[in-house]
Amino acid sequence: MYRLALILALACTWADAGADSEYPARPLTYTVAFGPGGGNDLMSRTVVDIVRQYKLYGDQHIRVENRPGGSGAIGYGRVARQAGNAYVITSTSGSFLTTPIVSETSWTWRDFTPIALLALDAMFLVVRTDSPFVSMDEFVTRARQSDMKIGGNGATGPDRVVAGLLAESAGIEFTYVPFQNGSGLLTGLTSASLHALVSNPSEVMGQVAAGNFRVLAYSADSRSTVYPEVPTFVEQGYEVEFAVPRGIVMPAGVPADVRDWWIAVLKKVVATREWQNYLETRGLSGAVLWGDDFGDYLGRTDSEYRRILNSFGSIH
């Protein structure tokens, strides 16, 4: 009886949180489902900084909280449980889609209200500068002749998906080596334990700028504005097109007028010089989608994740 009363009380509280006639009327909690300093955290805090700077949330306070753990499961689960709450928000990542696919979570992307896709974070295939490979064709030719090791962050994340798409498109096999963090992955390549790695551009740009790493391909549908000299996989003849959706979502059941309010605010955010600087310094594509269009994109991307991860045997 007590548990039922508690659930009803919370439901009423969250319903009230979405029913303000003047939005926003309360402080906002921006939940980051990962630890400080990572790509998701940086994007979230950039959005919040711009919203604060231009007073787009009025005089109300925005609190950023990091809730890491379980490849996003803890933080995203916390947001998903607050259905209808118009005062909690979070940012998407690759794990926003992959974690529910490979783990038993109480939520999926369908338990959220899509607000906006703000950027796409594509991947690099990288080798050492002293590697004999200067093109994808040379790399693939070698992979067909002998076993090669390609590293990436995580066993089922975006790095693994891009590596798998390459294997599928090129008709090659290799050993994929998962790492728990970016520093270990970089060490794997610098120590020659790996032949190549798949990585977010921001994690390797320092080594590329220092002349230690060479980028063979980019997984977006067009070249990076930061690294325009790097060809895409597709233009080199390999059907590898993939990017992590950097977007904003709220819990399911948020009123439509609140969703539309946030869409209007985020359109102002992406028009700022500060946001453009963020995209350029992090090597991101400034692709945008709003509301239902973003939801459709998440659905298509989720289906592709499932197909690829199932082919790896990652879905049990």
mmCIF file with all atom_site columns, N, CA and C in Angstrom, residues 12 47 54 63 97 120 143 162-163 165-166 185 189 216 222 224 234 237 247 265 269 294 297 306:
data_model
loop_
_atom_site.group_PDB
_atom_site.id
_atom_site.type_symbol
_atom_site.label_atom_id
_atom_site.label_alt_id
_atom_site.label_comp_id
_atom_site.label_asym_id
_atom_site.label_entity_id
_atom_site.label_seq_id
_atom_site.pdbx_PDB_ins_code
_atom_site.Cartn_x
_atom_site.Cartn_y
_atom_site.Cartn_z
_atom_site.occupancy
_atom_site.B_iso_or_equiv
_atom_site.pdbx_formal_charge
_atom_site.auth_seq_id
_atom_site.auth_comp_id
_atom_site.auth_asym_id
_atom_site.auth_atom_id
_atom_site.pdbx_PDB_model_num
ATOM 1  N N  . CYS A 1 12  ? 1.883  12.307 -9.543  1.00 0.00 ? 12  CYS A N  1
ATOM 2  C CA . CYS A 1 12  ? 1.222  13.604 -9.435  1.00 0.00 ? 12  CYS A CA 1
ATOM 3  C C  . CYS A 1 12  ? 2.238  14.740 -9.464  1.00 0.00 ? 12  CYS A C  1
ATOM 4  N N  . VAL A 1 47  ? 26.010 23.138 -24.109 1.00 0.00 ? 47  VAL A N  1
ATOM 5  C CA . VAL A 1 47  ? 24.620 23.572 -24.280 1.00 0.00 ? 47  VAL A CA 1
ATOM 6  C C  . VAL A 1 47  ? 24.176 24.409 -23.085 1.00 0.00 ? 47  VAL A C  1
ATOM 7  N N  . TYR A 1 54  ? 23.034 33.339 -22.690 1.00 0.00 ? 54  TYR A N  1
ATOM 8  C CA . TYR A 1 54  ? 22.031 34.138 -23.401 1.00 0.00 ? 54  TYR A CA 1
ATOM 9  C C  . TYR A 1 54  ? 20.693 34.186 -22.660 1.00 0.00 ? 54  TYR A C  1
ATOM 10 N N  . ARG A 1 63  ? 20.797 22.843 -13.125 1.00 0.00 ? 63  ARG A N  1
ATOM 11 C CA . ARG A 1 63  ? 21.775 22.032 -12.386 1.00 0.00 ? 63  ARG A CA 1
ATOM 12 C C  . ARG A 1 63  ? 22.216 20.862 -13.255 1.00 0.00 ? 63  ARG A C  1
ATOM 13 N N  . LEU A 1 97  ? 21.592 4.108  -27.399 1.00 0.00 ? 97  LEU A N  1
ATOM 14 C CA . LEU A 1 97  ? 20.945 3.085  -28.215 1.00 0.00 ? 97  LEU A CA 1
ATOM 15 C C  . LEU A 1 97  ? 21.507 1.692  -27.953 1.00 0.00 ? 97  LEU A C  1
ATOM 16 N N  . LEU A 1 120 ? 26.457 15.293 -35.294 1.00 0.00 ? 120 LEU A N  1
ATOM 17 C CA . LEU A 1 120 ? 26.811 13.899 -35.544 1.00 0.00 ? 120 LEU A CA 1
ATOM 18 C C  . LEU A 1 120 ? 28.299 13.730 -35.299 1.00 0.00 ? 120 LEU A C  1
ATOM 19 N N  . ALA A 1 143 ? 44.740 -6.810 -44.920 1.00 0.00 ? 143 ALA A N  1
ATOM 20 C CA . ALA A 1 143 ? 43.826 -7.541 -44.041 1.00 0.00 ? 143 ALA A CA 1
ATOM 21 C C  . ALA A 1 143 ? 43.351 -8.840 -44.675 1.00 0.00 ? 143 ALA A C  1
ATOM 22 N N  . VAL A 1 162 ? 31.495 0.502  -36.339 1.00 0.00 ? 162 VAL A N  1
ATOM 23 C CA . VAL A 1 162 ? 32.224 0.960  -37.527 1.00 0.00 ? 162 VAL A CA 1
ATOM 24 C C  . VAL A 1 162 ? 33.192 -0.109 -38.013 1.00 0.00 ? 162 VAL A C  1
ATOM 25 N N  . ALA A 1 163 ? 33.908 -0.742 -37.082 1.00 0.00 ? 163 ALA A N  1
ATOM 26 C CA . ALA A 1 163 ? 34.822 -1.822 -37.469 1.00 0.00 ? 163 ALA A CA 1
ATOM 27 C C  . ALA A 1 163 ? 34.055 -2.957 -38.135 1.00 0.00 ? 163 ALA A C  1
ATOM 28 N N  . LEU A 1 165 ? 31.141 -2.744 -39.755 1.00 0.00 ? 165 LEU A N  1
ATOM 29 C CA . LEU A 1 165 ? 30.679 -2.312 -41.074 1.00 0.00 ? 165 LEU A CA 1
ATOM 30 C C  . LEU A 1 165 ? 31.799 -2.402 -42.103 1.00 0.00 ? 165 LEU A C  1
ATOM 31 N N  . LEU A 1 166 ? 33.021 -2.068 -41.686 1.00 0.00 ? 166 LEU A N  1
ATOM 32 C CA . LEU A 1 166 ? 34.162 -2.186 -42.593 1.00 0.00 ? 166 LEU A CA 1
ATOM 33 C C  . LEU A 1 166 ? 34.392 -3.637 -42.981 1.00 0.00 ? 166 LEU A C  1
ATOM 34 N N  . LEU A 1 185 ? 43.514 2.669  -25.362 1.00 0.00 ? 185 LEU A N  1
ATOM 35 C CA . LEU A 1 185 ? 43.399 2.462  -26.806 1.00 0.00 ? 185 LEU A CA 1
ATOM 36 C C  . LEU A 1 185 ? 44.551 3.130  -27.546 1.00 0.00 ? 185 LEU A C  1
ATOM 37 N N  . LEU A 1 189 ? 47.905 1.440  -29.886 1.00 0.00 ? 189 LEU A N  1
ATOM 38 C CA . LEU A 1 189 ? 48.401 1.743  -31.234 1.00 0.00 ? 189 LEU A CA 1
ATOM 39 C C  . LEU A 1 189 ? 49.840 2.246  -31.195 1.00 0.00 ? 189 LEU A C  1
ATOM 40 N N  . LEU A 1 216 ? 43.044 7.234  -42.018 1.00 0.00 ? 216 LEU A N  1
ATOM 41 C CA . LEU A 1 216 ? 42.775 6.653  -43.336 1.00 0.00 ? 216 LEU A CA 1
ATOM 42 C C  . LEU A 1 216 ? 41.376 6.954  -43.845 1.00 0.00 ? 216 LEU A C  1
ATOM 43 N N  . SER A 1 222 ? 30.050 12.811 -45.443 1.00 0.00 ? 222 SER A N  1
ATOM 44 C CA . SER A 1 222 ? 30.848 13.825 -46.132 1.00 0.00 ? 222 SER A CA 1
ATOM 45 C C  . SER A 1 222 ? 32.085 14.114 -45.293 1.00 0.00 ? 222 SER A C  1
ATOM 46 N N  . SER A 1 224 ? 35.015 15.796 -43.020 1.00 0.00 ? 224 SER A N  1
ATOM 47 C CA . SER A 1 224 ? 35.002 16.645 -41.839 1.00 0.00 ? 224 SER A CA 1
ATOM 48 C C  . SER A 1 224 ? 35.425 18.064 -42.204 1.00 0.00 ? 224 SER A C  1
ATOM 49 N N  . VAL A 1 234 ? 33.162 5.917  -47.808 1.00 0.00 ? 234 VAL A N  1
ATOM 50 C CA . VAL A 1 234 ? 32.317 5.751  -48.994 1.00 0.00 ? 234 VAL A CA 1
ATOM 51 C C  . VAL A 1 234 ? 33.032 6.207  -50.256 1.00 0.00 ? 234 VAL A C  1
ATOM 52 N N  . GLY A 1 237 ? 35.181 3.679  -51.682 1.00 0.00 ? 237 GLY A N  1
ATOM 53 C CA . GLY A 1 237 ? 34.566 2.454  -52.169 1.00 0.00 ? 237 GLY A CA 1
ATOM 54 C C  . GLY A 1 237 ? 34.078 1.489  -51.111 1.00 0.00 ? 237 GLY A C  1
ATOM 55 N N  . GLY A 1 247 ? 22.379 14.457 -29.348 1.00 0.00 ? 247 GLY A N  1
ATOM 56 C CA . GLY A 1 247 ? 21.101 15.149 -29.316 1.00 0.00 ? 247 GLY A CA 1
ATOM 57 C C  . GLY A 1 247 ? 20.582 15.352 -27.912 1.00 0.00 ? 247 GLY A C  1
ATOM 58 N N  . VAL A 1 265 ? 14.337 26.992 -28.307 1.00 0.00 ? 265 VAL A N  1
ATOM 59 C CA . VAL A 1 265 ? 15.550 27.405 -27.590 1.00 0.00 ? 265 VAL A CA 1
ATOM 60 C C  . VAL A 1 265 ? 16.795 26.814 -28.237 1.00 0.00 ? 265 VAL A C  1
ATOM 61 N N  . VAL A 1 269 ? 20.415 28.103 -29.790 1.00 0.00 ? 269 VAL A N  1
ATOM 62 C CA . VAL A 1 269 ? 21.722 27.614 -29.333 1.00 0.00 ? 269 VAL A CA 1
ATOM 63 C C  . VAL A 1 269 ? 22.629 27.299 -30.513 1.00 0.00 ? 269 VAL A C  1
ATOM 64 N N  . PHE A 1 294 ? 13.786 13.800 -35.438 1.00 0.00 ? 294 PHE A N  1
ATOM 65 C CA . PHE A 1 294 ? 14.858 13.211 -34.637 1.00 0.00 ? 294 PHE A CA 1
ATOM 66 C C  . PHE A 1 294 ? 14.441 11.832 -34.138 1.00 0.00 ? 294 PHE A C  1
ATOM 67 N N  . TYR A 1 297 ? 14.914 9.378  -36.847 1.00 0.00 ? 297 TYR A N  1
ATOM 68 C CA . TYR A 1 297 ? 16.340 9.087  -37.012 1.00 0.00 ? 297 TYR A CA 1
ATOM 69 C C  . TYR A 1 297 ? 16.817 8.091  -35.953 1.00 0.00 ? 297 TYR A C  1
ATOM 70 N N  . ARG A 1 306 ? 21.083 -2.741 -34.136 1.00 0.00 ? 306 ARG A N  1
ATOM 71 C CA . ARG A 1 306 ? 20.639 -4.104 -33.839 1.00 0.00 ? 306 ARG A CA 1
ATOM 72 C C  . ARG A 1 306 ? 21.117 -5.085 -34.903 1.00 0.00 ? 306 ARG A C  1
#
